[in-house]
Amino acid sequence: MSSGRTKMSLRILNLEDNANDAELNEAMISARWPHCELMRVATREDFAAALDEGNFDLILSDFTMPGFDGRQALALARTKRPEIPFLFVSGTIGEDTAIEALKNGATDYVLKHRLMRLIPAVDRALREAGERAERVRAEEAMRQSEHKYRELFECLNDAAFLADEPTGKIIDTNRCAEAALGCTRSEILGRKQSDFLALEKAGAPGFVSTTFTCDMLRPDGSTVPVEVRDTRLTLYGHPLILRLCHVIGGRA
């Protein structure tokens, strides 16, 4: 969904038992969004069916209607379509009731005798909904990226250590490293790379994207010769160092 600042057309679900009031809502919103389509419903059944259909940018609802009030409408909309902004447009909603509605998920409320507030209220609601949708997309992209990273990291044939460069503390490792060291991931994370690799002896510090050999230091006191590929990275502005350690001769 586009933000209210750029979107020219809107599809609105209006729960309103008064046809004249619905026409006023549409006329007001059309002044800002010329290609506005408003679908009016007046019963719980029609409202629920419209929510099931979806494809709305906005929900407007009266608060007091025969047999179906605004609280029920809000609860139903939050259950079925929580992503769609919900505004009350009512002549009877009081301040305490309005505050309660906002706490329960309503985006805003506009009094019918102050209908000029409808345009800025809708504009803000659409903008905030667009920002929320963008955050959701970004978070999903991040989750997918992290999942792909984890799959790739675990599929490496070499022991991998990703460390914070300033402190040398390991922030990630893989199954190959667990097998090569003979210890668990939890026993590796938070420790310094120098606890597991004889880096000073190899002269590793100071190199950027290079290869060298050194001993891998196991917790049981034994050592394994490894060839290390050393690469510096920057993630979110923070310097990291990735070391891929290949056991020389293939013996772990």
CSV table of C-alpha atoms in Angstrom, one decimal:
chain,number,residue,atom,x,y,z
A,1,MET,CA,0.0,0.0,0.0
A,2,SER,CA,1.3,3.4,-0.9
A,3,SER,CA,1.4,6.3,1.6
A,4,GLY,CA,-1.4,8.8,1.8
A,5,ARG,CA,1.0,11.5,0.2
A,6,THR,CA,1.3,9.7,-3.1
A,7,LYS,CA,-1.7,7.5,-3.5
A,8,MET,CA,-4.3,9.0,-5.8
A,9,SER,CA,-7.0,6.4,-5.6
A,10,LEU,CA,-8.5,4.8,-2.5
A,11,ARG,CA,-10.9,1.9,-1.9
A,12,ILE,CA,-12.7,2.5,1.3
A,13,LEU,CA,-15.0,0.2,3.4
A,14,ASN,CA,-17.6,2.4,5.2
A,15,LEU,CA,-19.7,0.9,7.9
A,16,GLU,CA,-22.5,3.5,8.1
A,17,ASP,CA,-26.3,3.0,8.4
A,18,ASN,CA,-27.0,6.6,7.2
A,19,ALA,CA,-26.6,6.8,3.4
A,20,ASN,CA,-26.3,10.7,3.5
A,21,ASP,CA,-23.5,10.5,6.0
A,22,ALA,CA,-21.6,8.0,3.8
A,23,GLU,CA,-22.0,10.3,0.8
A,24,LEU,CA,-20.6,13.2,2.8
A,25,ASN,CA,-17.6,11.0,3.8
A,26,GLU,CA,-17.0,10.1,0.2
A,27,ALA,CA,-17.3,13.7,-1.0
A,28,MET,CA,-14.9,14.9,1.6
A,29,ILE,CA,-12.3,12.3,0.8
A,30,SER,CA,-12.7,12.7,-2.9
A,31,ALA,CA,-11.5,16.3,-2.6
A,32,ARG,CA,-8.1,14.9,-1.6
A,33,TRP,CA,-8.1,11.5,-3.4
A,34,PRO,CA,-10.1,12.1,-6.7
A,35,HIS,CA,-10.4,8.4,-7.6
A,36,CYS,CA,-12.0,7.3,-4.4
A,37,GLU,CA,-14.3,4.3,-4.3
A,38,LEU,CA,-16.4,3.9,-1.2
A,39,MET,CA,-18.3,0.7,-0.4
A,40,ARG,CA,-21.0,1.3,2.2
A,41,VAL,CA,-22.3,-1.5,4.4
A,42,ALA,CA,-24.8,-1.3,7.3
A,43,THR,CA,-24.9,-4.7,8.9
A,44,ARG,CA,-22.5,-7.0,10.7
A,45,GLU,CA,-23.0,-9.7,8.0
A,46,ASP,CA,-22.1,-7.3,5.1
A,47,PHE,CA,-19.2,-5.9,7.0
A,48,ALA,CA,-17.8,-9.3,7.7
A,49,ALA,CA,-18.2,-10.4,4.1
A,50,ALA,CA,-16.5,-7.2,2.9
A,51,LEU,CA,-13.6,-7.8,5.2
A,52,ASP,CA,-13.2,-11.3,3.9
A,53,GLU,CA,-13.1,-9.9,0.4
A,54,GLY,CA,-10.3,-7.5,1.4
A,55,ASN,CA,-8.5,-5.2,-1.0
A,56,PHE,CA,-9.4,-2.0,1.0
A,57,ASP,CA,-7.0,0.8,1.8
A,58,LEU,CA,-9.1,2.2,4.7
A,59,ILE,CA,-12.1,1.4,7.0
A,60,LEU,CA,-14.4,4.1,8.2
A,61,SER,CA,-17.0,3.2,10.8
A,62,ASP,CA,-19.9,4.9,12.6
A,63,PHE,CA,-19.9,4.1,16.3
A,64,THR,CA,-23.6,3.8,17.1
A,65,MET,CA,-25.7,1.6,14.8
A,66,PRO,CA,-28.8,-0.6,15.3
A,67,GLY,CA,-27.7,-4.1,16.4
A,68,PHE,CA,-24.0,-3.6,15.7
A,69,ASP,CA,-21.8,-1.1,17.5
A,70,GLY,CA,-18.4,0.4,16.8
A,71,ARG,CA,-16.6,-1.7,19.4
A,72,GLN,CA,-17.8,-4.9,17.7
A,73,ALA,CA,-16.8,-3.6,14.3
A,74,LEU,CA,-13.3,-2.6,15.5
A,75,ALA,CA,-12.8,-6.0,17.1
A,76,LEU,CA,-13.9,-7.8,14.0
A,77,ALA,CA,-11.7,-5.6,11.7
A,78,ARG,CA,-8.6,-6.1,13.9
A,79,THR,CA,-9.1,-9.8,13.8
A,80,LYS,CA,-9.7,-10.2,10.1
A,81,ARG,CA,-7.7,-7.2,8.6
A,82,PRO,CA,-5.3,-5.8,11.2
A,83,GLU,CA,-3.2,-4.2,8.5
A,84,ILE,CA,-6.0,-1.8,7.3
A,85,PRO,CA,-6.3,1.5,9.2
A,86,PHE,CA,-9.6,1.9,11.0
A,87,LEU,CA,-11.1,5.3,11.7
A,88,PHE,CA,-14.3,6.1,13.5
A,89,VAL,CA,-16.5,8.8,12.0
A,90,SER,CA,-19.2,9.4,14.5
A,91,GLY,CA,-21.5,12.0,16.0
A,92,THR,CA,-21.9,10.2,19.3
A,93,ILE,CA,-18.5,9.0,20.4
A,94,GLY,CA,-17.3,10.5,23.6
A,95,GLU,CA,-13.7,11.3,24.6
A,96,ASP,CA,-13.4,8.4,27.1
A,97,THR,CA,-14.9,6.0,24.5
A,98,ALA,CA,-12.6,7.4,21.8
A,99,ILE,CA,-9.5,6.8,24.0
A,100,GLU,CA,-10.6,3.3,24.7
A,101,ALA,CA,-11.1,2.7,20.9
A,102,LEU,CA,-7.6,4.0,20.2
A,103,LYS,CA,-6.2,1.6,22.8
A,104,ASN,CA,-8.0,-1.2,21.2
A,105,GLY,CA,-6.5,-0.6,17.7
A,106,ALA,CA,-8.5,2.2,16.1
A,107,THR,CA,-6.2,4.5,14.1
A,108,ASP,CA,-8.1,7.7,14.8
A,109,TYR,CA,-11.6,9.2,15.2
A,110,VAL,CA,-13.4,12.1,13.6
A,111,LEU,CA,-16.6,13.8,14.8
A,112,LYS,CA,-19.2,14.2,12.1
A,113,HIS,CA,-19.7,17.9,12.9
A,114,ARG,CA,-16.0,18.4,12.4
A,115,LEU,CA,-15.7,16.5,9.1
A,116,MET,CA,-12.9,18.8,7.9
A,117,ARG,CA,-10.6,16.7,10.1
A,118,LEU,CA,-11.3,13.7,8.0
A,119,ILE,CA,-8.7,14.5,5.3
A,120,PRO,CA,-5.7,15.0,7.6
A,121,ALA,CA,-6.8,12.0,9.7
A,122,VAL,CA,-7.0,9.7,6.6
A,123,ASP,CA,-3.7,11.1,5.3
A,124,ARG,CA,-1.9,10.3,8.5
A,125,ALA,CA,-3.5,6.9,8.8
A,126,LEU,CA,-2.5,5.9,5.3
A,127,ARG,CA,1.1,7.2,5.8
A,128,GLU,CA,1.5,5.3,9.0
A,129,ALA,CA,0.1,2.2,7.4
A,130,GLY,CA,2.5,2.5,4.5
A,131,GLU,CA,5.4,2.9,6.9
A,132,ARG,CA,4.3,-0.2,8.9
A,133,ALA,CA,4.0,-2.2,5.7
A,134,GLU,CA,7.5,-1.1,4.7
A,135,ARG,CA,8.9,-2.1,8.1
A,136,VAL,CA,7.2,-5.5,7.8
A,137,ARG,CA,8.7,-6.0,4.3
A,138,ALA,CA,12.1,-4.9,5.5
A,139,GLU,CA,11.9,-7.3,8.5
A,140,GLU,CA,10.9,-10.2,6.3
A,141,ALA,CA,13.7,-9.4,3.9
A,142,MET,CA,16.1,-9.4,6.9
A,143,ARG,CA,14.8,-12.7,8.1
A,144,GLN,CA,15.2,-14.3,4.7
A,145,SER,CA,18.7,-12.9,4.4
A,146,GLU,CA,19.6,-14.2,7.8
A,147,HIS,CA,18.2,-17.6,6.9
A,148,LYS,CA,20.2,-17.7,3.7
A,149,TYR,CA,23.4,-16.6,5.6
A,150,ARG,CA,22.9,-19.3,8.2
A,151,GLU,CA,22.4,-22.0,5.5
A,152,LEU,CA,25.5,-20.9,3.7
A,153,PHE,CA,27.5,-20.6,6.9
A,154,GLU,CA,26.6,-24.1,8.0
A,155,CYS,CA,27.2,-25.6,4.6
A,156,LEU,CA,30.9,-24.5,4.5
A,157,ASN,CA,33.3,-27.4,4.5
A,158,ASP,CA,35.8,-25.4,6.7
A,159,ALA,CA,35.6,-24.4,10.3
A,160,ALA,CA,34.3,-20.8,10.4
A,161,PHE,CA,34.8,-18.2,13.0
A,162,LEU,CA,33.2,-14.8,12.7
A,163,ALA,CA,34.6,-12.4,15.3
A,164,ASP,CA,34.3,-8.8,16.4
A,165,GLU,CA,37.6,-7.4,15.2
A,166,PRO,CA,38.3,-4.9,18.0
A,167,THR,CA,37.9,-7.5,20.8
A,168,GLY,CA,38.6,-10.7,18.9
A,169,LYS,CA,35.5,-12.3,20.5
A,170,ILE,CA,33.7,-14.9,18.4
A,171,ILE,CA,30.1,-14.0,17.5
A,172,ASP,CA,29.3,-16.9,15.2
A,173,THR,CA,30.6,-20.3,14.2
A,174,ASN,CA,29.5,-23.4,12.4
A,175,ARG,CA,29.2,-27.2,12.8
A,176,CYS,CA,32.5,-27.8,11.1
A,177,ALA,CA,34.2,-25.7,13.9
A,178,GLU,CA,32.4,-27.7,16.6
A,179,ALA,CA,33.6,-30.9,15.0
A,180,ALA,CA,37.2,-29.7,14.5
A,181,LEU,CA,37.4,-28.4,18.1
A,182,GLY,CA,35.4,-31.2,19.8
A,183,CYS,CA,33.2,-28.8,21.6
A,184,THR,CA,29.8,-27.2,21.3
A,185,ARG,CA,28.8,-23.9,19.7
A,186,SER,CA,27.9,-22.4,23.2
A,187,GLU,CA,31.4,-23.3,24.3
A,188,ILE,CA,32.9,-21.3,21.4
A,189,LEU,CA,30.7,-18.2,21.2
A,190,GLY,CA,32.0,-15.3,23.3
A,191,ARG,CA,35.5,-16.6,23.5
A,192,LYS,CA,38.4,-15.0,21.7
A,193,GLN,CA,39.8,-16.5,18.5
A,194,SER,CA,43.2,-16.7,20.1
A,195,ASP,CA,41.7,-19.3,22.5
A,196,PHE,CA,41.3,-21.6,19.5
A,197,LEU,CA,43.9,-20.4,16.9
A,198,ALA,CA,47.6,-19.8,17.5
A,199,LEU,CA,47.4,-16.4,15.6
A,200,GLU,CA,50.3,-14.6,17.1
A,201,LYS,CA,52.7,-17.4,16.3
A,202,ALA,CA,51.4,-17.3,12.7
A,203,GLY,CA,51.7,-13.5,12.4
A,204,ALA,CA,48.1,-13.2,11.3
A,205,PRO,CA,47.2,-9.7,12.7
A,206,GLY,CA,47.5,-7.0,10.2
A,207,PHE,CA,46.6,-9.0,7.1
A,208,VAL,CA,43.5,-8.2,5.1
A,209,SER,CA,42.0,-11.0,3.0
A,210,THR,CA,45.0,-13.4,3.0
A,211,THR,CA,45.9,-17.0,3.7
A,212,PHE,CA,48.3,-18.4,6.4
A,213,THR,CA,48.8,-21.6,8.4
A,214,CYS,CA,48.7,-22.0,12.1
A,215,ASP,CA,47.6,-24.5,14.8
A,216,MET,CA,44.0,-24.9,15.9
A,217,LEU,CA,44.0,-25.3,19.7
A,218,ARG,CA,41.5,-27.8,21.0
A,219,PRO,CA,40.1,-27.5,24.6
A,220,ASP,CA,41.6,-31.0,25.4
A,221,GLY,CA,45.1,-29.6,24.8
A,222,SER,CA,45.7,-31.2,21.4
A,223,THR,CA,46.5,-29.2,18.2
A,224,VAL,CA,45.5,-29.5,14.6
A,225,PRO,CA,47.3,-27.7,11.7
A,226,VAL,CA,45.0,-25.6,9.7
A,227,GLU,CA,45.2,-23.3,6.7
A,228,VAL,CA,43.3,-20.1,7.5
A,229,ARG,CA,41.7,-17.7,5.0
A,230,ASP,CA,41.4,-14.4,6.7
A,231,THR,CA,38.8,-11.7,5.5
A,232,ARG,CA,37.7,-8.5,7.1
A,233,LEU,CA,34.1,-7.4,6.8
A,234,THR,CA,31.9,-4.5,7.8
A,235,LEU,CA,28.4,-5.1,9.0
A,236,TYR,CA,26.1,-2.2,10.0
A,237,GLY,CA,29.3,-0.1,10.2
A,238,HIS,CA,31.0,-2.5,12.6
A,239,PRO,CA,34.3,-4.2,11.7
A,240,LEU,CA,34.3,-8.0,11.8
A,241,ILE,CA,36.8,-10.6,10.8
A,242,LEU,CA,35.9,-14.0,9.2
A,243,ARG,CA,38.4,-16.8,9.4
A,244,LEU,CA,37.8,-20.1,7.5
A,245,CYS,CA,40.0,-22.8,8.8
A,246,HIS,CA,40.8,-25.9,6.6
A,247,VAL,CA,42.3,-28.8,8.4
A,248,ILE,CA,45.6,-29.7,6.6
A,249,GLY,CA,45.7,-33.2,5.4
A,250,GLY,CA,42.0,-33.6,6.1
A,251,ARG,CA,42.4,-35.0,9.6
A,252,ALA,CA,40.4,-33.5,12.4
